[in-house]
Coordinates of N, CA and C in Angstrom, one line a residue:
X18 N -50.1 -40.0 16.4 CA -49.4 -38.8 16.4 C -47.9 -38.8 17.6
X19 N -47.2 -38.3 17.5 CA -46.1 -38.4 18.5 C -45.0 -37.3 18.4
X20 N -44.6 -37.1 19.5 CA -43.5 -36.1 19.2 C -42.3 -36.4 18.2
X21 N -41.5 -35.0 18.0 CA -40.7 -35.3 16.6 C -40.2 -33.8 16.4
X22 N -38.9 -33.9 15.8 CA -38.3 -32.7 15.2 C -38.3 -32.7 13.9
X23 N -38.2 -31.9 13.4 CA -38.6 -31.6 12.1 C -36.8 -31.5 11.2
X24 N -37.2 -32.3 10.2 CA -35.9 -32.5 9.5 C -34.6 -31.0 9.1
X25 N -35.9 -29.8 9.0 CA -35.4 -28.6 8.5 C -34.4 -27.7 9.9
X26 N -35.1 -28.3 11.2 CA -34.6 -28.2 12.3 C -32.9 -28.7 12.4
X27 N -32.5 -29.6 11.9 CA -31.3 -30.2 11.9 C -30.4 -29.1 10.9
X28 N -31.3 -29.2 10.1 CA -30.8 -28.4 8.5 C -30.1 -27.1 9.1
X29 N -31.0 -26.7 10.0 CA -30.9 -25.0 10.7 C -29.8 -24.8 11.3
X30 N -29.7 -26.0 12.3 CA -28.6 -26.0 12.9 C -27.5 -25.9 12.5
X31 N -27.5 -26.6 11.6 CA -26.1 -27.0 10.9 C -25.4 -25.9 9.8
X32 N -26.7 -25.5 9.2 CA -25.9 -23.9 8.3 C -26.4 -22.9 8.8
X33 N -26.6 -22.4 10.4 CA -26.7 -21.5 10.9 C -28.1 -20.4 10.9
X34 N -29.0 -20.8 10.4 CA -30.2 -20.5 10.1 C -31.2 -20.6 11.3
X35 N -30.6 -21.6 11.9 CA -31.4 -21.7 13.4 C -30.5 -21.3 14.6
X36 N -30.8 -20.4 15.4 CA -30.0 -20.3 16.4 C -30.9 -20.3 18.0
X37 N -30.5 -21.1 18.8 CA -31.3 -21.5 19.6 C -31.2 -20.2 21.0
X38 N -29.9 -20.0 21.0 CA -29.9 -18.9 22.3 C -29.7 -17.5 21.7
X39 N -29.7 -17.6 20.5 CA -29.9 -15.9 19.8 C -31.1 -15.5 19.3
X40 N -31.6 -16.1 18.8 CA -32.7 -15.8 18.0 C -34.3 -15.8 19.3
X41 N -35.2 -15.4 18.3 CA -36.4 -15.5 19.5 C -37.0 -16.9 19.2
X42 N -37.3 -17.6 20.0 CA -37.8 -19.0 20.3 C -39.2 -18.8 21.0
X43 N -40.4 -19.3 20.2 CA -41.3 -19.3 21.0 C -42.2 -20.6 21.0
X44 N -43.3 -21.1 21.8 CA -43.9 -22.3 21.7 C -45.7 -21.8 21.3
X45 N -46.5 -22.5 20.6 CA -47.4 -22.3 20.5 C -48.4 -23.7 20.7
X46 N -50.0 -23.1 21.1 CA -50.5 -24.3 21.1 C -51.6 -24.5 19.6
X47 N -51.5 -25.8 19.1 CA -52.0 -25.8 17.6 C -52.7 -27.3 17.8
X48 N -54.0 -27.2 17.4 CA -54.9 -27.7 17.5 C -54.9 -28.8 15.6
X49 N -55.4 -29.7 15.6 CA -55.5 -30.1 14.2 C -54.5 -30.2 13.3
X50 N -53.4 -30.5 13.9 CA -52.0 -30.6 12.8 C -51.7 -32.0 12.8
X51 N -51.4 -32.2 11.2 CA -51.1 -33.6 11.1 C -49.4 -33.5 11.1
X52 N -48.6 -33.9 11.7 CA -47.3 -33.8 12.1 C -46.5 -34.2 10.6
X53 N -45.6 -33.7 9.9 CA -44.6 -34.1 9.1 C -43.3 -33.2 9.2
X54 N -42.5 -34.6 9.2 CA -40.9 -34.3 9.6 C -40.5 -33.2 8.3
X55 N -40.7 -33.1 7.3 CA -40.5 -32.5 6.2 C -41.1 -31.1 6.0
X56 N -42.1 -30.5 7.0 CA -42.4 -28.9 7.2 C -41.0 -28.6 7.5
X57 N -41.0 -26.7 7.4 CA -40.0 -26.3 7.5 C -40.2 -25.0 8.2
X58 N -41.7 -24.4 7.8 CA -42.1 -23.1 8.4 C -43.2 -23.3 8.8
X59 N -43.7 -22.5 9.8 CA -44.7 -22.2 10.6 C -46.2 -22.5 9.8
X60 N -45.9 -21.6 8.4 CA -46.9 -21.5 7.6 C -47.0 -22.9 6.7
X61 N -46.1 -23.9 6.9 CA -46.5 -25.2 6.2 C -47.1 -26.0 7.4
X62 N -47.0 -25.7 8.6 CA -48.2 -26.5 9.7 C -49.4 -25.8 9.7
X63 N -49.6 -24.6 9.3 CA -51.3 -23.9 9.2 C -51.4 -24.1 8.0
X64 N -50.8 -24.8 6.9 CA -51.2 -24.5 5.4 C -51.5 -26.2 5.2
X65 N -50.4 -26.9 4.9 CA -50.6 -28.1 4.0 C -50.8 -29.1 5.6
X66 N -50.2 -28.7 6.9 CA -50.5 -29.5 8.0 C -51.7 -29.4 8.7
X67 N -52.8 -28.6 8.1 CA -54.0 -28.2 8.6 C -54.3 -28.0 10.1
X68 N -53.2 -27.4 10.8 CA -53.0 -26.9 11.9 C -53.7 -25.3 12.2
X69 N -54.3 -25.2 13.4 CA -54.7 -23.8 13.9 C -54.0 -23.5 15.0
X70 N -53.4 -22.3 14.9 CA -52.7 -21.8 16.0 C -53.8 -21.0 17.2
X71 N -53.7 -21.3 18.3 CA -54.7 -21.0 19.2 C -53.9 -20.3 20.1
X72 N -52.6 -20.0 20.0 CA -52.5 -19.3 21.0 C -50.8 -19.5 21.1
X73 N -49.8 -18.1 21.4 CA -48.3 -18.3 21.2 C -48.1 -17.4 22.9
X74 N -46.4 -18.0 23.2 CA -46.0 -17.4 24.1 C -45.3 -16.4 23.5
X75 N -44.6 -15.3 24.6 CA -44.0 -14.8 24.0 C -42.4 -15.4 23.8
X76 N -41.5 -14.2 23.8 CA -40.2 -15.1 23.9 C -39.7 -15.8 25.0
X77 N -39.3 -17.1 24.5 CA -38.6 -18.0 25.7 C -37.7 -17.1 26.5
X78 N -37.9 -17.3 27.9 CA -36.7 -16.3 28.6 C -35.7 -17.2 29.3
X79 N -34.7 -16.7 29.7 CA -33.7 -17.4 30.2 C -33.3 -18.8 29.4
X80 N -32.9 -18.6 28.2 CA -32.6 -19.6 27.9 C -31.2 -20.0 27.8
X81 N -31.0 -21.7 28.1 CA -29.6 -21.9 28.0 C -29.5 -23.3 26.7
X82 N -27.9 -23.3 26.3 CA -27.9 -24.5 25.9 C -26.7 -24.7 26.3
X83 N -26.7 -26.0 27.1 CA -25.7 -26.5 27.7 C -25.7 -28.0 27.4
X84 N -24.6 -28.5 27.2 CA -24.0 -30.2 27.1 C -25.3 -30.7 26.0
X85 N -25.5 -29.7 25.1 CA -26.4 -30.4 24.1 C -28.0 -30.4 24.3
X86 N -28.1 -29.7 25.6 CA -29.7 -29.5 25.9 C -30.2 -28.2 26.0
X87 N -31.1 -28.1 25.5 CA -32.1 -26.6 25.2 C -33.1 -26.6 26.3
X88 N -33.0 -25.7 27.2 CA -34.0 -25.2 27.9 C -34.0 -23.3 28.2
X89 N -35.2 -23.6 29.1 CA -35.8 -22.1 29.2 C -36.7 -22.0 30.3
X90 N -37.2 -20.9 30.7 CA -38.1 -21.0 31.8 C -39.3 -21.2 31.4
X91 N -40.3 -21.9 32.3 CA -41.8 -22.1 31.5 C -42.4 -21.3 31.0
X92 N -42.6 -21.4 29.7 CA -43.5 -20.3 29.3 C -45.3 -20.3 29.5
X93 N -45.7 -19.1 29.3 CA -47.1 -19.1 29.5 C -48.1 -18.7 28.4
X94 N -48.8 -19.2 27.8 CA -49.7 -19.1 26.7 C -51.1 -18.6 26.9
X95 N -51.3 -17.5 26.7 CA -52.8 -16.8 26.6 C -53.5 -18.0 25.8
X96 N -54.5 -18.9 26.2 CA -55.0 -19.7 25.2 C -56.3 -18.8 24.9
X97 N -56.8 -19.6 23.7 CA -58.4 -19.0 23.7 C -59.3 -20.4 24.3
X98 N -60.4 -19.9 24.1 CA -61.5 -21.0 24.4 C -61.3 -22.0 23.5
X99 N -61.3 -23.0 24.1 CA -61.1 -24.4 23.1 C -61.0 -25.6 23.9
X100 N -61.7 -26.7 23.8 CA -61.9 -28.0 24.2 C -61.1 -29.0 23.6
X101 N -60.7 -29.0 22.3 CA -60.2 -29.5 21.3 C -58.5 -29.7 21.8
X102 N -58.1 -31.1 21.4 CA -56.8 -31.4 21.7 C -55.6 -30.5 20.8
X103 N -55.0 -30.5 22.0 CA -54.1 -29.2 21.3 C -52.4 -30.0 21.6
X104 N -51.5 -29.6 20.5 CA -50.0 -29.9 20.4 C -49.4 -28.9 21.0
X105 N -48.1 -28.6 21.1 CA -47.2 -27.8 21.6 C -46.1 -27.5 20.0
X106 N -46.3 -26.6 19.3 CA -45.1 -26.1 18.5 C -44.0 -25.3 18.6
X107 N -42.8 -25.8 18.5 CA -41.9 -25.2 19.1 C -41.0 -24.4 17.9
X108 N -40.7 -23.0 17.8 CA -40.3 -22.6 16.6 C -39.3 -21.3 17.0
X109 N -38.6 -21.0 16.0 CA -38.1 -19.8 15.9 C -39.0 -18.5 15.0
X110 N -39.4 -17.4 15.8 CA -40.0 -16.5 15.3 C -39.4 -15.4 14.5
X111 N -37.9 -15.6 14.8 CA -37.1 -14.1 14.3 C -36.4 -14.7 13.3
X112 N -35.2 -14.0 12.9 CA -34.2 -14.5 11.9 C -33.3 -14.7 13.1
X113 N -32.1 -15.7 13.1 CA -31.2 -16.2 13.1 C -30.7 -15.2 14.1
X114 N -30.3 -14.1 14.2 CA -29.8 -13.2 14.6 C -30.5 -12.3 15.9
X115 N -31.6 -12.7 15.8 CA -32.8 -12.1 16.5 C -33.6 -11.0 16.1
X116 N -33.9 -10.2 16.7 CA -35.3 -9.0 16.4 C -36.3 -9.2 16.5
X117 N -37.2 -8.8 15.3 CA -38.4 -8.7 15.4 C -38.9 -10.1 14.6
X118 N -40.0 -10.4 15.1 CA -40.8 -11.7 14.4 C -40.5 -11.3 12.9
X119 N -40.5 -12.5 12.1 CA -40.5 -12.4 10.8 C -41.9 -13.1 10.3
X120 N -42.1 -13.3 9.1 CA -43.8 -13.8 8.5 C -43.7 -15.2 9.0
X121 N -45.0 -15.4 8.7 CA -45.1 -17.1 9.4 C -44.5 -18.1 8.1
X122 N -44.1 -17.7 7.0 CA -43.4 -18.2 5.7 C -42.0 -18.1 5.9
X123 N -41.4 -17.4 6.9 CA -39.9 -17.8 7.2 C -39.8 -18.0 8.8
X124 N -40.8 -18.2 9.5 CA -40.2 -18.6 10.7 C -40.5 -20.0 10.8
X125 N -39.0 -20.5 11.5 CA -38.7 -21.8 11.1 C -39.1 -22.8 12.4
X126 N -39.8 -23.8 12.0 CA -40.3 -24.9 12.9 C -39.1 -25.8 13.6
X127 N -38.9 -25.9 14.7 CA -38.4 -26.8 15.7 C -38.8 -28.0 16.1
X128 N -39.8 -28.1 16.7 CA -40.1 -29.4 17.3 C -42.0 -29.2 17.8
X129 N -42.3 -30.9 17.6 CA -43.6 -30.9 17.8 C -43.8 -31.9 18.9
X130 N -44.5 -31.6 19.8 CA -44.7 -32.5 21.0 C -46.4 -33.0 21.3
X131 N -47.0 -33.9 21.2 CA -48.2 -34.0 21.6 C -48.5 -35.4 22.5
X132 N -47.4 -35.7 22.9 CA -47.4 -36.9 23.5 C -46.4 -36.9 24.9
X133 N -46.8 -37.3 26.3 CA -46.3 -37.1 27.4 C -47.0 -36.5 28.5
X134 N -46.5 -36.3 29.5 CA -47.4 -36.0 30.8 C -48.4 -34.4 30.5
X135 N -49.6 -34.6 30.8 CA -50.4 -33.4 30.1 C -50.6 -33.0 28.8
X136 N -50.1 -33.9 27.9 CA -50.6 -33.8 26.7 C -51.4 -34.8 25.7
X137 N -52.2 -34.6 25.2 CA -52.1 -33.4 24.5 C -53.2 -32.2 25.2
X138 N -53.0 -31.1 25.0 CA -53.7 -29.8 26.0 C -54.8 -30.0 25.4
X139 N -55.8 -29.6 26.6 CA -57.3 -29.2 26.5 C -57.3 -27.7 27.2
X140 N -56.9 -26.8 26.3 CA -56.8 -25.6 27.3 C -57.9 -24.8 27.9
X141 N -59.2 -25.1 27.2 CA -60.3 -24.6 27.9 C -60.5 -23.1 27.7
X142 N -60.1 -22.4 29.0 CA -59.9 -21.3 29.0 C -59.0 -20.3 30.2
X143 N -58.5 -19.4 29.6 CA -57.3 -18.7 30.6 C -56.1 -19.2 30.3
X144 N -54.7 -19.1 31.1 CA -53.8 -19.4 30.5 C -53.1 -20.6 30.6
X145 N -52.3 -20.9 29.8 CA -51.7 -22.4 30.0 C -50.0 -22.0 30.1
X146 N -49.5 -22.8 31.1 CA -48.2 -22.7 31.5 C -47.4 -24.0 30.9
X147 N -46.7 -23.7 30.0 CA -46.1 -25.3 29.5 C -44.9 -25.3 30.5
X148 N -44.7 -26.5 31.3 CA -44.0 -27.0 31.8 C -43.0 -27.9 31.5
X149 N -41.9 -27.5 31.3 CA -40.8 -28.2 30.4 C -39.8 -29.0 31.6
X150 N -39.7 -30.5 31.5 CA -39.2 -31.7 31.9 C -38.1 -30.5 32.9
X151 N -37.8 -30.9 34.3 CA -36.5 -30.4 35.1 C -35.2 -31.4 34.9
X152 N -35.4 -32.6 33.7 CA -34.4 -33.1 33.6 C -33.8 -33.4 32.3
X153 N -33.0 -34.1 31.5 CA -32.9 -34.0 30.4 C -33.9 -35.0 29.7
X154 N -34.4 -34.5 28.7 CA -34.1 -33.8 27.7 C -34.7 -32.3 27.5
X155 N -35.2 -31.7 28.7 CA -35.5 -30.5 28.9 C -36.8 -30.2 27.8
X156 N -36.4 -29.0 27.0 CA -36.9 -28.9 26.0 C -36.9 -29.7 24.7
X157 N -35.5 -29.6 24.5 CA -35.0 -31.0 23.5 C -33.2 -30.9 23.8
X158 N -32.9 -32.0 23.2 CA -31.5 -32.5 23.5 C -31.1 -33.2 21.6
X159 N -29.9 -32.5 21.9 CA -28.8 -33.0 20.5 C -28.3 -34.5 20.9
X160 N -28.0 -34.9 20.2 CA -27.2 -36.4 20.4 C -27.8 -37.5 21.0

């Protein structure tokens, strides 16, 4: 496995169906997922990709999009009791204009992280704080 961005994320940025600073962006703890850049929706991750979501953050707070770099405060995920390896799924849970969460069949996937400091995660019990890097690429960088 390796970190990656979904092809649909690039398409969504270009056609306006993904908006990092206006839409509700969340991160989920996922176990058992096999990454495919072709996946487009959260339902693809939990369906064809074989992943199980074991917790999600609230909306990312204090988001910034500056110089091609996307960042936010470090989110907290209330984890379920599990010692399996988990990766992090970054996704848009609302429509591009924001608002309430849409169905998983319409929630757009952005990025998959399972390699790096502290990854994969073994949440155990209790909350998991996702600590984004304090230098570029932070959450993600375009270009």
